[in-house]
PDB file of C-alpha atoms in Angstrom:
ATOM      1  CA  MET A   4      73.942-243.433  36.871  1.00 68.00           C
ATOM      2  CA  SER A   5      73.757-244.450  33.233  1.00 90.00           C
ATOM      3  CA  VAL A   6      72.047-247.453  32.637  1.00 96.00           C
ATOM      4  CA  ALA A   7      72.510-248.221  28.827  1.00 97.00           C
ATOM      5  CA  LEU A   8      69.730-250.679  26.841  1.00 98.00           C
ATOM      6  CA  ARG A   9      70.899-253.105  24.452  1.00 98.00           C
ATOM      7  CA  GLN A  10      69.848-256.407  22.251  1.00 98.00           C
ATOM      8  CA  VAL A  11      70.721-259.448  23.207  1.00 98.00           C
ATOM      9  CA  LYS A  12      70.249-262.360  21.432  1.00 98.00           C
ATOM     10  CA  ALA A  13      69.549-264.795  24.193  1.00 98.00           C
ATOM     11  CA  ASN A  14      67.673-269.140  23.973  1.00 98.00           C
ATOM     12  CA  GLY A  15      66.941-268.020  20.317  1.00 98.00           C
ATOM     13  CA  VAL A  16      65.210-264.537  21.641  1.00 98.00           C
ATOM     14  CA  GLU A  17      65.769-260.590  21.222  1.00 98.00           C
ATOM     15  CA  LEU A  18      65.684-259.635  25.313  1.00 98.00           C
ATOM     16  CA  ASN A  19      65.635-255.953  25.819  1.00 98.00           C
ATOM     17  CA  VAL A  20      68.450-255.484  27.989  1.00 98.00           C
ATOM     18  CA  ALA A  21      69.306-252.946  31.364  1.00 98.00           C
ATOM     19  CA  LEU A  22      72.939-252.703  32.278  1.00 98.00           C
ATOM     20  CA  ALA A  23      74.587-250.373  35.102  1.00 98.00           C
ATOM     21  CA  GLY A  24      78.155-250.532  37.116  1.00 97.00           C
ATOM     22  CA  GLU A  25      80.298-252.877  37.048  1.00 97.00           C
ATOM     23  CA  GLY A  26      81.645-255.663  39.547  1.00 97.00           C
ATOM     24  CA  PRO A  27      79.777-259.243  39.864  1.00 98.00           C
ATOM     25  CA  ALA A  28      76.751-259.889  38.154  1.00 98.00           C
ATOM     26  CA  VAL A  29      73.371-259.104  39.415  1.00 98.00           C
ATOM     27  CA  LEU A  30      70.253-260.881  37.521  1.00 99.00           C
ATOM     28  CA  LEU A  31      67.115-258.387  37.869  1.00 99.00           C
ATOM     29  CA  LEU A  32      63.819-260.604  37.119  1.00 99.00           C
ATOM     30  CA  HIS A  33      60.753-257.938  37.084  1.00 98.00           C
ATOM     31  CA  GLY A  34      56.777-259.592  37.244  1.00 98.00           C
ATOM     32  CA  PHE A  35      53.400-258.330  35.619  1.00 98.00           C
ATOM     33  CA  PRO A  36      53.157-255.551  34.839  1.00 98.00           C
ATOM     34  CA  HIS A  37      56.709-254.380  34.894  1.00 98.00           C
ATOM     35  CA  THR A  38      59.523-253.710  32.710  1.00 98.00           C
ATOM     36  CA  TRP A  39      63.538-253.516  33.554  1.00 98.00           C
ATOM     37  CA  GLN A  40      62.019-249.334  35.515  1.00 98.00           C
ATOM     38  CA  LEU A  41      60.718-251.940  37.985  1.00 98.00           C
ATOM     39  CA  TRP A  42      64.083-250.981  39.136  1.00 98.00           C
ATOM     40  CA  THR A  43      64.701-247.935  38.665  1.00 97.00           C
ATOM     41  CA  HIS A  44      64.705-247.136  42.940  1.00 97.00           C
ATOM     42  CA  VAL A  45      67.256-249.464  43.243  1.00 97.00           C
ATOM     43  CA  LEU A  46      69.467-249.781  39.908  1.00 96.00           C
ATOM     44  CA  ASP A  47      71.715-246.519  41.319  1.00 95.00           C
ATOM     45  CA  GLY A  48      72.395-248.201  45.017  1.00 97.00           C
ATOM     46  CA  LEU A  49      73.044-251.457  43.138  1.00 98.00           C
ATOM     47  CA  ALA A  50      75.666-250.472  40.280  1.00 97.00           C
ATOM     48  CA  GLY A  51      77.934-248.674  42.723  1.00 95.00           C
ATOM     49  CA  ARG A  52      78.780-253.070  43.083  1.00 96.00           C
ATOM     50  CA  TYR A  53      77.442-254.717  40.675  1.00 98.00           C
ATOM     51  CA  ARG A  54      76.679-255.246  37.405  1.00 98.00           C
ATOM     52  CA  VAL A  55      73.181-254.984  36.947  1.00 98.00           C
ATOM     53  CA  ILE A  56      71.600-256.910  34.615  1.00 98.00           C
ATOM     54  CA  ALA A  57      67.714-255.985  34.404  1.00 98.00           C
ATOM     55  CA  PRO A  58      66.169-257.800  31.586  1.00 98.00           C
ATOM     56  CA  ASP A  59      62.549-257.422  29.936  1.00 98.00           C
ATOM     57  CA  LEU A  60      61.189-260.470  30.329  1.00 98.00           C
ATOM     58  CA  ARG A  61      60.795-262.098  26.634  1.00 98.00           C
ATOM     59  CA  GLY A  62      57.266-260.604  25.723  1.00 98.00           C
ATOM     60  CA  CYS A  63      57.460-257.680  27.626  1.00 98.00           C
ATOM     61  CA  GLY A  64      58.124-254.185  27.297  1.00 98.00           C
ATOM     62  CA  ALA A  65      60.907-254.103  24.587  1.00 98.00           C
ATOM     63  CA  SER A  66      61.612-257.716  24.082  1.00 98.00           C
ATOM     64  CA  ALA A  67      60.713-259.581  21.572  1.00 98.00           C
ATOM     65  CA  ARG A  68      57.138-261.148  21.635  1.00 97.00           C
ATOM     66  CA  THR A  69      57.028-264.614  21.049  1.00 97.00           C
ATOM     67  CA  ALA A  70      54.099-267.407  20.818  1.00 95.00           C
ATOM     68  CA  GLY A  71      55.514-269.366  23.273  1.00 96.00           C
ATOM     69  CA  GLY A  72      58.158-270.195  26.246  1.00 98.00           C
ATOM     70  CA  TYR A  73      56.035-268.661  29.139  1.00 98.00           C
ATOM     71  CA  ASP A  74      56.783-270.817  31.338  1.00 98.00           C
ATOM     72  CA  ALA A  75      59.311-271.231  34.260  1.00 98.00           C
ATOM     73  CA  GLY A  76      61.588-273.680  33.105  1.00 98.00           C
ATOM     74  CA  THR A  77      61.795-271.639  29.160  1.00 98.00           C
ATOM     75  CA  LEU A  78      61.984-268.301  31.176  1.00 98.00           C
ATOM     76  CA  ALA A  79      65.021-269.729  33.493  1.00 98.00           C
ATOM     77  CA  ALA A  80      66.251-271.046  30.251  1.00 98.00           C
ATOM     78  CA  ASP A  81      66.323-267.400  28.988  1.00 98.00           C
ATOM     79  CA  ALA A  82      67.966-266.338  31.632  1.00 98.00           C
ATOM     80  CA  GLU A  83      70.507-268.209  31.515  1.00 98.00           C
ATOM     81  CA  ALA A  84      72.055-268.332  28.351  1.00 98.00           C
ATOM     82  CA  LEU A  85      71.401-264.005  29.111  1.00 98.00           C
ATOM     83  CA  LEU A  86      74.141-263.976  31.294  1.00 98.00           C
ATOM     84  CA  ASP A  87      76.132-266.633  29.410  1.00 98.00           C
ATOM     85  CA  ALA A  88      75.830-264.365  25.782  1.00 98.00           C
ATOM     86  CA  LEU A  89      77.385-260.818  28.249  1.00 98.00           C
ATOM     87  CA  GLY A  90      80.500-263.363  29.028  1.00 98.00           C
ATOM     88  CA  GLU A  91      79.000-264.221  33.210  1.00 98.00           C
ATOM     89  CA  THR A  92      79.447-267.212  34.503  1.00 98.00           C
ATOM     90  CA  SER A  93      78.064-266.527  38.204  1.00 98.00           C
ATOM     91  CA  ALA A  94      75.504-263.996  39.311  1.00 98.00           C
ATOM     92  CA  ALA A  95      73.257-263.093  41.866  1.00 98.00           C
ATOM     93  CA  VAL A  96      69.635-264.161  40.785  1.00 98.00           C
ATOM     94  CA  VAL A  97      66.140-261.493  42.378  1.00 99.00           C
ATOM     95  CA  GLY A  98      63.092-262.168  41.736  1.00 98.00           C
ATOM     96  CA  ILE A  99      59.620-260.535  41.591  1.00 98.00           C
ATOM     97  CA  ASP A 100      56.070-261.761  41.312  1.00 98.00           C
ATOM     98  CA  ALA A 101      56.264-263.688  37.903  1.00 98.00           C
ATOM     99  CA  GLY A 102      59.826-263.187  37.937  1.00 98.00           C
ATOM    100  CA  THR A 103      60.675-265.285  40.817  1.00 98.00           C
ATOM    101  CA  PRO A 104      59.502-268.672  39.931  1.00 98.00           C
ATOM    102  CA  PRO A 105      62.297-268.771  36.809  1.00 98.00           C
ATOM    103  CA  ALA A 106      65.128-267.589  39.565  1.00 99.00           C
ATOM    104  CA  PHE A 107      63.827-270.638  41.553  1.00 98.00           C
ATOM    105  CA  LEU A 108      64.713-272.968  38.570  1.00 98.00           C
ATOM    106  CA  LEU A 109      67.397-271.424  37.203  1.00 98.00           C
ATOM    107  CA  ALA A 110      69.104-271.737  40.519  1.00 98.00           C
ATOM    108  CA  MET A 111      67.872-275.542  41.108  1.00 98.00           C
ATOM    109  CA  ARG A 112      69.508-276.439  37.724  1.00 98.00           C
ATOM    110  CA  ARG A 113      72.963-273.818  37.427  1.00 98.00           C
ATOM    111  CA  PRO A 114      74.332-273.733  41.609  1.00 98.00           C
ATOM    112  CA  ASP A 115      77.508-273.561  39.782  1.00 98.00           C
ATOM    113  CA  LEU A 116      75.974-270.093  38.361  1.00 98.00           C
ATOM    114  CA  VAL A 117      73.429-268.875  40.784  1.00 98.00           C
ATOM    115  CA  ARG A 118      75.294-267.589  43.773  1.00 98.00           C
ATOM    116  CA  ARG A 119      73.435-266.046  45.563  1.00 98.00           C
ATOM    117  CA  LEU A 120      69.257-265.880  45.250  1.00 98.00           C
ATOM    118  CA  VAL A 121      66.994-263.405  46.592  1.00 98.00           C
ATOM    119  CA  VAL A 122      62.932-264.080  46.213  1.00 98.00           C
ATOM    120  CA  MET A 123      60.105-261.961  46.542  1.00 98.00           C
ATOM    121  CA  GLU A 124      56.585-261.649  46.382  1.00 98.00           C
ATOM    122  CA  SER A 125      55.685-264.741  44.751  1.00 98.00           C
ATOM    123  CA  LEU A 126      54.775-268.036  45.408  1.00 98.00           C
ATOM    124  CA  VAL A 127      56.868-271.564  44.224  1.00 98.00           C
ATOM    125  CA  GLY A 128      54.105-273.836  41.917  1.00 97.00           C
ATOM    126  CA  ARG A 129      52.266-275.531  44.409  1.00 96.00           C
ATOM    127  CA  LEU A 130      54.353-276.490  46.603  1.00 98.00           C
ATOM    128  CA  PRO A 131      52.897-276.216  50.257  1.00 97.00           C
ATOM    129  CA  GLY A 132      53.892-274.118  52.746  1.00 97.00           C
ATOM    130  CA  ALA A 133      50.955-271.558  51.334  1.00 97.00           C
ATOM    131  CA  GLU A 134      48.023-273.427  52.548  1.00 96.00           C
ATOM    132  CA  GLU A 135      46.992-269.918  54.674  1.00 95.00           C
ATOM    133  CA  PHE A 136      47.596-267.770  52.297  1.00 96.00           C
ATOM    134  CA  LEU A 137      45.397-269.991  49.711  1.00 96.00           C
ATOM    135  CA  ALA A 138      43.157-269.943  51.506  1.00 96.00           C
ATOM    136  CA  HIS A 139      39.958-267.548  49.968  1.00 93.00           C
ATOM    137  CA  GLY A 140      41.553-269.098  46.417  1.00 94.00           C
ATOM    138  CA  ALA A 141      44.332-267.379  44.093  1.00 94.00           C
ATOM    139  CA  PRO A 142      43.445-263.516  44.069  1.00 96.00           C
ATOM    140  CA  TRP A 143      40.969-263.311  41.164  1.00 96.00           C
ATOM    141  CA  TRP A 144      42.969-261.821  38.426  1.00 97.00           C
ATOM    142  CA  PHE A 145      44.750-265.343  38.234  1.00 97.00           C
ATOM    143  CA  GLY A 146      41.765-267.200  36.799  1.00 97.00           C
ATOM    144  CA  PHE A 147      41.122-263.859  34.329  1.00 97.00           C
ATOM    145  CA  HIS A 148      44.387-264.108  32.943  1.00 97.00           C
ATOM    146  CA  ALA A 149      44.302-267.685  32.320  1.00 97.00           C
ATOM    147  CA  ALA A 150      40.591-268.203  30.949  1.00 95.00           C
ATOM    148  CA  PRO A 151      41.191-268.784  27.103  1.00 87.00           C
ATOM    149  CA  GLY A 152      39.330-267.185  24.335  1.00 71.00           C
ATOM    150  CA  LEU A 153      36.100-268.001  22.833  1.00 57.00           C
ATOM    151  CA  ALA A 154      37.956-270.387  19.635  1.00 50.00           C
ATOM    152  CA  GLU A 155      40.623-271.924  22.052  1.00 51.00           C
ATOM    153  CA  SER A 156      37.361-272.710  24.415  1.00 46.00           C
ATOM    154  CA  GLY A 157      36.023-274.038  21.786  1.00 47.00           C
ATOM    155  CA  HIS A 158      33.061-271.672  21.297  1.00 43.00           C
ATOM    156  CA  SER A 159      33.483-269.858  17.414  1.00 41.00           C
ATOM    157  CA  GLU A 160      34.271-271.204  14.175  1.00 40.00           C
ATOM    158  CA  PRO A 161      37.841-274.298  14.339  1.00 39.00           C
ATOM    159  CA  GLY A 162      40.721-272.233  12.624  1.00 37.00           C
ATOM    160  CA  HIS A 163      39.452-268.568  13.781  1.00 39.00           C
ATOM    161  CA  SER A 164      42.154-267.497  16.538  1.00 48.00           C
ATOM    162  CA  GLU A 165      40.373-265.516  19.212  1.00 67.00           C
ATOM    163  CA  PRO A 166      42.343-263.339  21.859  1.00 81.00           C
ATOM    164  CA  GLY A 167      41.783-264.528  25.318  1.00 93.00           C
ATOM    165  CA  LEU A 168      39.045-263.273  27.380  1.00 95.00           C
ATOM    166  CA  ALA A 169      41.481-261.220  28.948  1.00 97.00           C
ATOM    167  CA  GLU A 170      42.714-259.344  26.013  1.00 95.00           C
ATOM    168  CA  SER A 171      39.034-259.029  24.363  1.00 94.00           C
ATOM    169  CA  VAL A 172      37.853-257.566  27.326  1.00 95.00           C
ATOM    170  CA  LEU A 173      41.080-254.801  28.276  1.00 97.00           C
ATOM    171  CA  THR A 174      42.277-253.476  25.008  1.00 96.00           C
ATOM    172  CA  GLY A 175      41.224-249.881  25.138  1.00 97.00           C
ATOM    173  CA  HIS A 176      41.793-250.259  28.769  1.00 98.00           C
ATOM    174  CA  GLU A 177      45.508-250.431  29.208  1.00 98.00           C
ATOM    175  CA  ASP A 178      46.154-247.874  31.015  1.00 98.00           C
ATOM    176  CA  ARG A 179      43.299-248.412  33.739  1.00 98.00           C
ATOM    177  CA  TYR A 180      44.225-251.330  34.838  1.00 98.00           C
ATOM    178  CA  ILE A 181      48.219-251.484  35.549  1.00 98.00           C
ATOM    179  CA  ASP A 182      47.073-248.050  37.411  1.00 98.00           C
ATOM    180  CA  TRP A 183      44.906-250.422  39.563  1.00 98.00           C
ATOM    181  CA  PHE A 184      47.604-253.099  40.026  1.00 98.00           C
ATOM    182  CA  LEU A 185      50.493-250.230  41.044  1.00 98.00           C
ATOM    183  CA  ASP A 186      47.814-248.165  43.242  1.00 98.00           C
ATOM    184  CA  ALA A 187      46.830-251.870  44.980  1.00 98.00           C
ATOM    185  CA  GLY A 188      50.671-252.980  45.011  1.00 98.00           C
ATOM    186  CA  THR A 189      51.924-249.609  46.601  1.00 98.00           C
ATOM    187  CA  LEU A 190      48.794-249.687  48.997  1.00 98.00           C
ATOM    188  CA  GLY A 191      47.844-245.766  47.528  1.00 97.00           C
ATOM    189  CA  GLN A 192      51.008-244.338  46.985  1.00 96.00           C
ATOM    190  CA  GLY A 193      51.115-245.272  43.246  1.00 95.00           C
ATOM    191  CA  VAL A 194      54.240-244.785  41.308  1.00 97.00           C
ATOM    192  CA  ASP A 195      56.666-242.374  39.841  1.00 97.00           C
ATOM    193  CA  PRO A 196      54.168-240.987  36.737  1.00 97.00           C
ATOM    194  CA  VAL A 197      57.493-242.008  34.106  1.00 97.00           C
ATOM    195  CA  VAL A 198      57.788-245.474  35.521  1.00 98.00           C
ATOM    196  CA  ARG A 199      53.417-245.549  35.201  1.00 98.00           C
ATOM    197  CA  ASP A 200      53.672-244.499  31.312  1.00 98.00           C
ATOM    198  CA  ALA A 201      56.370-247.234  30.538  1.00 98.00           C
ATOM    199  CA  PHE A 202      54.935-249.497  32.599  1.00 98.00           C
ATOM    200  CA  VAL A 203      51.114-248.754  30.801  1.00 98.00           C
ATOM    201  CA  HIS A 204      52.902-248.319  27.433  1.00 98.00           C
ATOM    202  CA  ALA A 205      54.782-251.453  27.836  1.00 98.00           C
ATOM    203  CA  TYR A 206      50.847-253.595  27.973  1.00 98.00           C
ATOM    204  CA  THR A 207      48.808-251.898  25.967  1.00 98.00           C
ATOM    205  CA  GLY A 208      47.503-253.171  22.957  1.00 97.00           C
ATOM    206  CA  THR A 209      45.903-257.077  22.157  1.00 96.00           C
ATOM    207  CA  GLU A 210      49.354-257.981  21.805  1.00 96.00           C
ATOM    208  CA  ALA A 211      51.091-257.421  24.951  1.00 97.00           C
ATOM    209  CA  LEU A 212      48.384-257.941  26.521  1.00 97.00           C
ATOM    210  CA  ARG A 213      48.693-261.791  24.294  1.00 96.00           C
ATOM    211  CA  CYS A 214      52.229-261.689  26.203  1.00 97.00           C
ATOM    212  CA  ALA A 215      51.618-261.261  29.246  1.00 98.00           C
ATOM    213  CA  PHE A 216      48.637-262.666  30.348  1.00 97.00           C
ATOM    214  CA  SER A 217      50.029-266.078  28.647  1.00 97.00           C
ATOM    215  CA  TYR A 218      52.114-266.079  31.728  1.00 97.00           C
ATOM    216  CA  TYR A 219      48.784-267.250  33.672  1.00 97.00           C
ATOM    217  CA  ARG A 220      47.992-269.966  31.642  1.00 97.00           C
ATOM    218  CA  ALA A 221      51.681-271.216  30.922  1.00 97.00           C
ATOM    219  CA  LEU A 222      51.209-271.661  35.138  1.00 97.00           C
ATOM    220  CA  PRO A 223      49.858-275.652  35.146  1.00 97.00           C
ATOM    221  CA  GLU A 224      53.259-276.548  33.191  1.00 98.00           C
ATOM    222  CA  SER A 225      55.492-274.297  35.980  1.00 98.00           C
ATOM    223  CA  SER A 226      54.597-275.570  38.111  1.00 98.00           C
ATOM    224  CA  ARG A 227      54.677-278.907  37.097  1.00 98.00           C
ATOM    225  CA  GLN A 228      58.519-278.214  36.169  1.00 98.00           C
ATOM    226  CA  ILE A 229      58.565-276.915  39.781  1.00 98.00           C
ATOM    227  CA  GLN A 230      57.559-279.916  41.312  1.00 98.00           C
ATOM    228  CA  GLU A 231      59.971-281.823  39.134  1.00 98.00           C
ATOM    229  CA  ALA A 232      62.799-279.866  39.929  1.00 98.00           C
ATOM    230  CA  VAL A 233      62.482-280.448  43.912  1.00 98.00           C
ATOM    231  CA  ARG A 234      61.406-283.853  44.223  1.00 98.00           C
ATOM    232  CA  ALA A 235      65.323-284.593  42.640  1.00 97.00           C
ATOM    233  CA  ALA A 236      67.141-281.594  44.310  1.00 97.00           C
ATOM    234  CA  ARG A 237      67.632-279.580  46.752  1.00 98.00           C
ATOM    235  CA  LEU A 238      68.034-276.109  46.023  1.00 98.00           C
ATOM    236  CA  THR A 239      71.553-275.139  47.935  1.00 98.00           C
ATOM    237  CA  VAL A 240      72.147-272.006  46.434  1.00 98.00           C
ATOM    238  CA  PRO A 241      71.644-269.313  49.571  1.00 98.00           C
ATOM    239  CA  THR A 242      68.034-267.668  49.320  1.00 98.00           C
ATOM    240  CA  MET A 243      66.310-265.081  51.139  1.00 98.00           C
ATOM    241  CA  ALA A 244      62.927-264.786  50.546  1.00 98.00           C
ATOM    242  CA  ILE A 245      61.080-261.511  50.993  1.00 98.00           C
ATOM    243  CA  GLY A 246      57.079-261.250  51.682  1.00 98.00           C
ATOM    244  CA  ALA A 247      55.426-257.781  52.177  1.00 98.00           C
ATOM    245  CA  HIS A 248      51.647-257.010  51.486  1.00 97.00           C
ATOM    246  CA  PRO A 249      50.173-259.138  50.485  1.00 97.00           C
ATOM    247  CA  VAL A 250      52.123-262.491  49.953  1.00 98.00           C
ATOM    248  CA  GLY A 251      54.220-261.645  53.743  1.00 97.00           C
ATOM    249  CA  GLY A 252      55.614-264.770  55.067  1.00 98.00           C
ATOM    250  CA  ALA A 253      53.616-267.811  52.817  1.00 98.00           C
ATOM    251  CA  LEU A 254      56.997-268.078  49.712  1.00 98.00           C
ATOM    252  CA  GLU A 255      59.049-268.520  53.002  1.00 98.00           C
ATOM    253  CA  GLN A 256      57.042-270.643  54.623  1.00 98.00           C
ATOM    254  CA  GLN A 257      56.733-272.806  50.517  1.00 98.00           C
ATOM    255  CA  LEU A 258      60.802-273.207  50.619  1.00 98.00           C
ATOM    256  CA  ARG A 259      62.268-273.703  53.754  1.00 98.00           C
ATOM    257  CA  PRO A 260      61.382-277.529  53.355  1.00 98.00           C
ATOM    258  CA  VAL A 261      63.184-278.027  49.865  1.00 98.00           C
ATOM    259  CA  THR A 262      66.114-274.801  50.244  1.00 98.00           C
ATOM    260  CA  ASP A 263      69.370-275.134  52.329  1.00 98.00           C
ATOM    261  CA  HIS A 264      70.535-272.429  53.401  1.00 98.00           C
ATOM    262  CA  LEU A 265      67.423-269.680  53.990  1.00 98.00           C
ATOM    263  CA  SER A 266      67.148-266.492  55.219  1.00 98.00           C
ATOM    264  CA  GLY A 267      63.516-265.040  55.537  1.00 98.00           C
ATOM    265  CA  ARG A 268      62.635-261.494  55.769  1.00 98.00           C
ATOM    266  CA  VAL A 269      59.271-260.088  55.648  1.00 98.00           C
ATOM    267  CA  ILE A 270      59.134-256.293  55.075  1.00 98.00           C
ATOM    268  CA  GLU A 271      55.791-254.245  57.359  1.00 97.00           C
ATOM    269  CA  ASN A 272      53.761-251.578  55.127  1.00 98.00           C
ATOM    270  CA  CYS A 273      54.494-251.924  52.344  1.00 98.00           C
ATOM    271  CA  GLY A 274      52.664-253.358  48.539  1.00 98.00           C
ATOM    272  CA  HIS A 275      53.735-256.321  46.251  1.00 98.00           C
ATOM    273  CA  ILE A 276      55.837-253.926  43.653  1.00 98.00           C
ATOM    274  CA  ILE A 277      58.457-253.416  47.043  1.00 98.00           C
ATOM    275  CA  PRO A 278      61.352-251.776  44.192  1.00 98.00           C
ATOM    276  CA  LEU A 279      59.629-248.950  43.828  1.00 98.00           C
ATOM    277  CA  HIS A 280      57.238-248.445  47.059  1.00 98.00           C
ATOM    278  CA  ARG A 281      59.719-249.764  49.213  1.00 98.00           C
ATOM    279  CA  PRO A 282      63.350-249.047  47.656  1.00 98.00           C
ATOM    280  CA  ASP A 283      65.343-248.105  50.833  1.00 98.00           C
ATOM    281  CA  ARG A 284      64.115-251.133  52.694  1.00 98.00           C
ATOM    282  CA  LEU A 285      64.997-253.658  49.998  1.00 98.00           C
ATOM    283  CA  LEU A 286      68.283-252.433  49.259  1.00 98.00           C
ATOM    284  CA  ALA A 287      69.133-251.983  52.971  1.00 98.00           C
ATOM    285  CA  LEU A 288      68.295-256.153  52.908  1.00 98.00           C
ATOM    286  CA  LEU A 289      69.728-257.250  49.171  1.00 98.00           C
ATOM    287  CA  GLU A 290      73.459-255.413  49.813  1.00 96.00           C
ATOM    288  CA  PRO A 291      74.690-257.317  52.844  1.00 97.00           C
ATOM    289  CA  PHE A 292      73.139-260.245  51.431  1.00 98.00           C
ATOM    290  CA  LEU A 293      73.821-260.283  47.824  1.00 97.00           C
ATOM    291  CA  ALA A 294      78.073-258.737  49.007  1.00 92.00           C
ATOM    292  CA  PRO A 295      80.819-261.589  47.892  1.00 77.00           C
ATOM    293  CA  ALA A 296      80.997-264.649  50.696  1.00 68.00           C
ATOM    294  CA  GLY A 297      83.985-263.777  53.397  1.00 56.00           C
ATOM    295  CA  SER A 298      82.763-260.207  53.309  1.00 55.00           C
ATOM    296  CA  THR A 299      81.050-258.344  56.630  1.00 48.00           C
ATOM    297  CA  GLY A 300      77.183-259.209  57.358  1.00 44.00           C
ATOM    298  CA  SER A 301      77.366-261.826  54.443  1.00 42.00           C
ATOM    299  CA  ARG A 302      77.319-265.491  56.887  1.00 38.00           C
ATOM    300  CA  GLY A 303      74.937-263.470  59.306  1.00 42.00           C
ATOM    301  CA  GLN A 304      72.130-263.056  57.080  1.00 43.00           C
ATOM    302  CA  LEU A 305      72.155-266.520  56.618  1.00 46.00           C
ATOM    303  CA  GLN A 306      71.116-267.411  60.060  1.00 40.00           C
ATOM    304  CA  HIS A 307      68.349-265.251  61.482  1.00 41.00           C
ATOM    305  CA  HIS A 308      64.465-266.109  60.012  1.00 45.00           C
ATOM    306  CA  GLY A 309      61.439-264.908  59.596  1.00 51.00           C
ATOM    307  CA  ARG A 310      62.655-261.150  60.264  1.00 56.00           C
ATOM    308  CA  ARG A 311      60.624-257.959  59.854  1.00 58.00           C
ATOM    309  CA  GLN A 312      61.597-254.733  58.628  1.00 60.00           C
TER     310      GLN A 312
END
C-alpha cells in the first residue's frame, strides 16, 4: 500500500494528511496520544476499496499547532473543511477517543455529507448512559491534563504565561508517559516500535503537550456543543459504536436514545487502542458496515445490537 502525505489547509489550519487508495471517502480521526499512524494496520484493508483520509488533528503530529480551536465543534469544522478541500462531497467518518466527539458533531451537522459514522472507545459529552463507566469518576488523566498552569490559576505574576501543570511535569519525560498509554491501551502487548517512536516524537516538547492537553481543557465547551446538538436534532446517519476496554458499551448506551440507526459492538480481550491492538477484528466490523448502500451485509449490520466480537 502506498501512503501519500500532504499538507492541506482546512478551516484556516494546515493539516498533515495521509491519503491512500481510491473510491468512496473514509475519514479517520485519531485521539490521544496518536497521529495518523494509529491507522497503520487497517489502512491496507480499507485502501483496497476506499479513498482513506487520515489527518493529524490540529495541534498533533505534523499539523499546525494552534493557540485554540480544540473543542469538538471546531474540530468538526476542520474535518468538514478538509473533505471539501479534497473534493469530497460524501464520506464515512470513523473516530476514536478524542476523534469521536468531532465525528459525532460533524454527522449531526452534516448528515448530507456523512454517509456512515463509526465511533469508538470514547464518551460523547455528558449524555446519559455512561453512569456505570463513570461510577468512580473520570479516568485520572482527564483532570491532570486539564489542570491550568500557575498563571491561569492566579498564583503567578500578572502577564506571566506558564504552561499547564501536565506540560510542566511531563516535559523531558514524554517517552515514559506515552509508553504508559500504549501499554495500557493494548493490555500490555505494546505497539510496533516504529509507530511508538512516531507517537513519542509527535508529543515531545512543551508546545506539543500544550496542544494535546488543550483537547481536555476544551471538554466543557465540547460537552455544551454536544448537548445543544442533541436538543435540536437526532442523529440520523447510520452509526456503529464500538467498545473495548475500558469504555465497553457505555458509548452505545449514550447514543441509543438520540440515534435513529445504531449498531453496537464490544470487542472482547481488546484494549483501548483498537486499530493497533485488534486491527483484524476492527476491519471485520468496518468492511460490511462501510459498504455502499445496497451492498451485501450493509443493511444487516444495523439490525443487531450489543454483539461481542
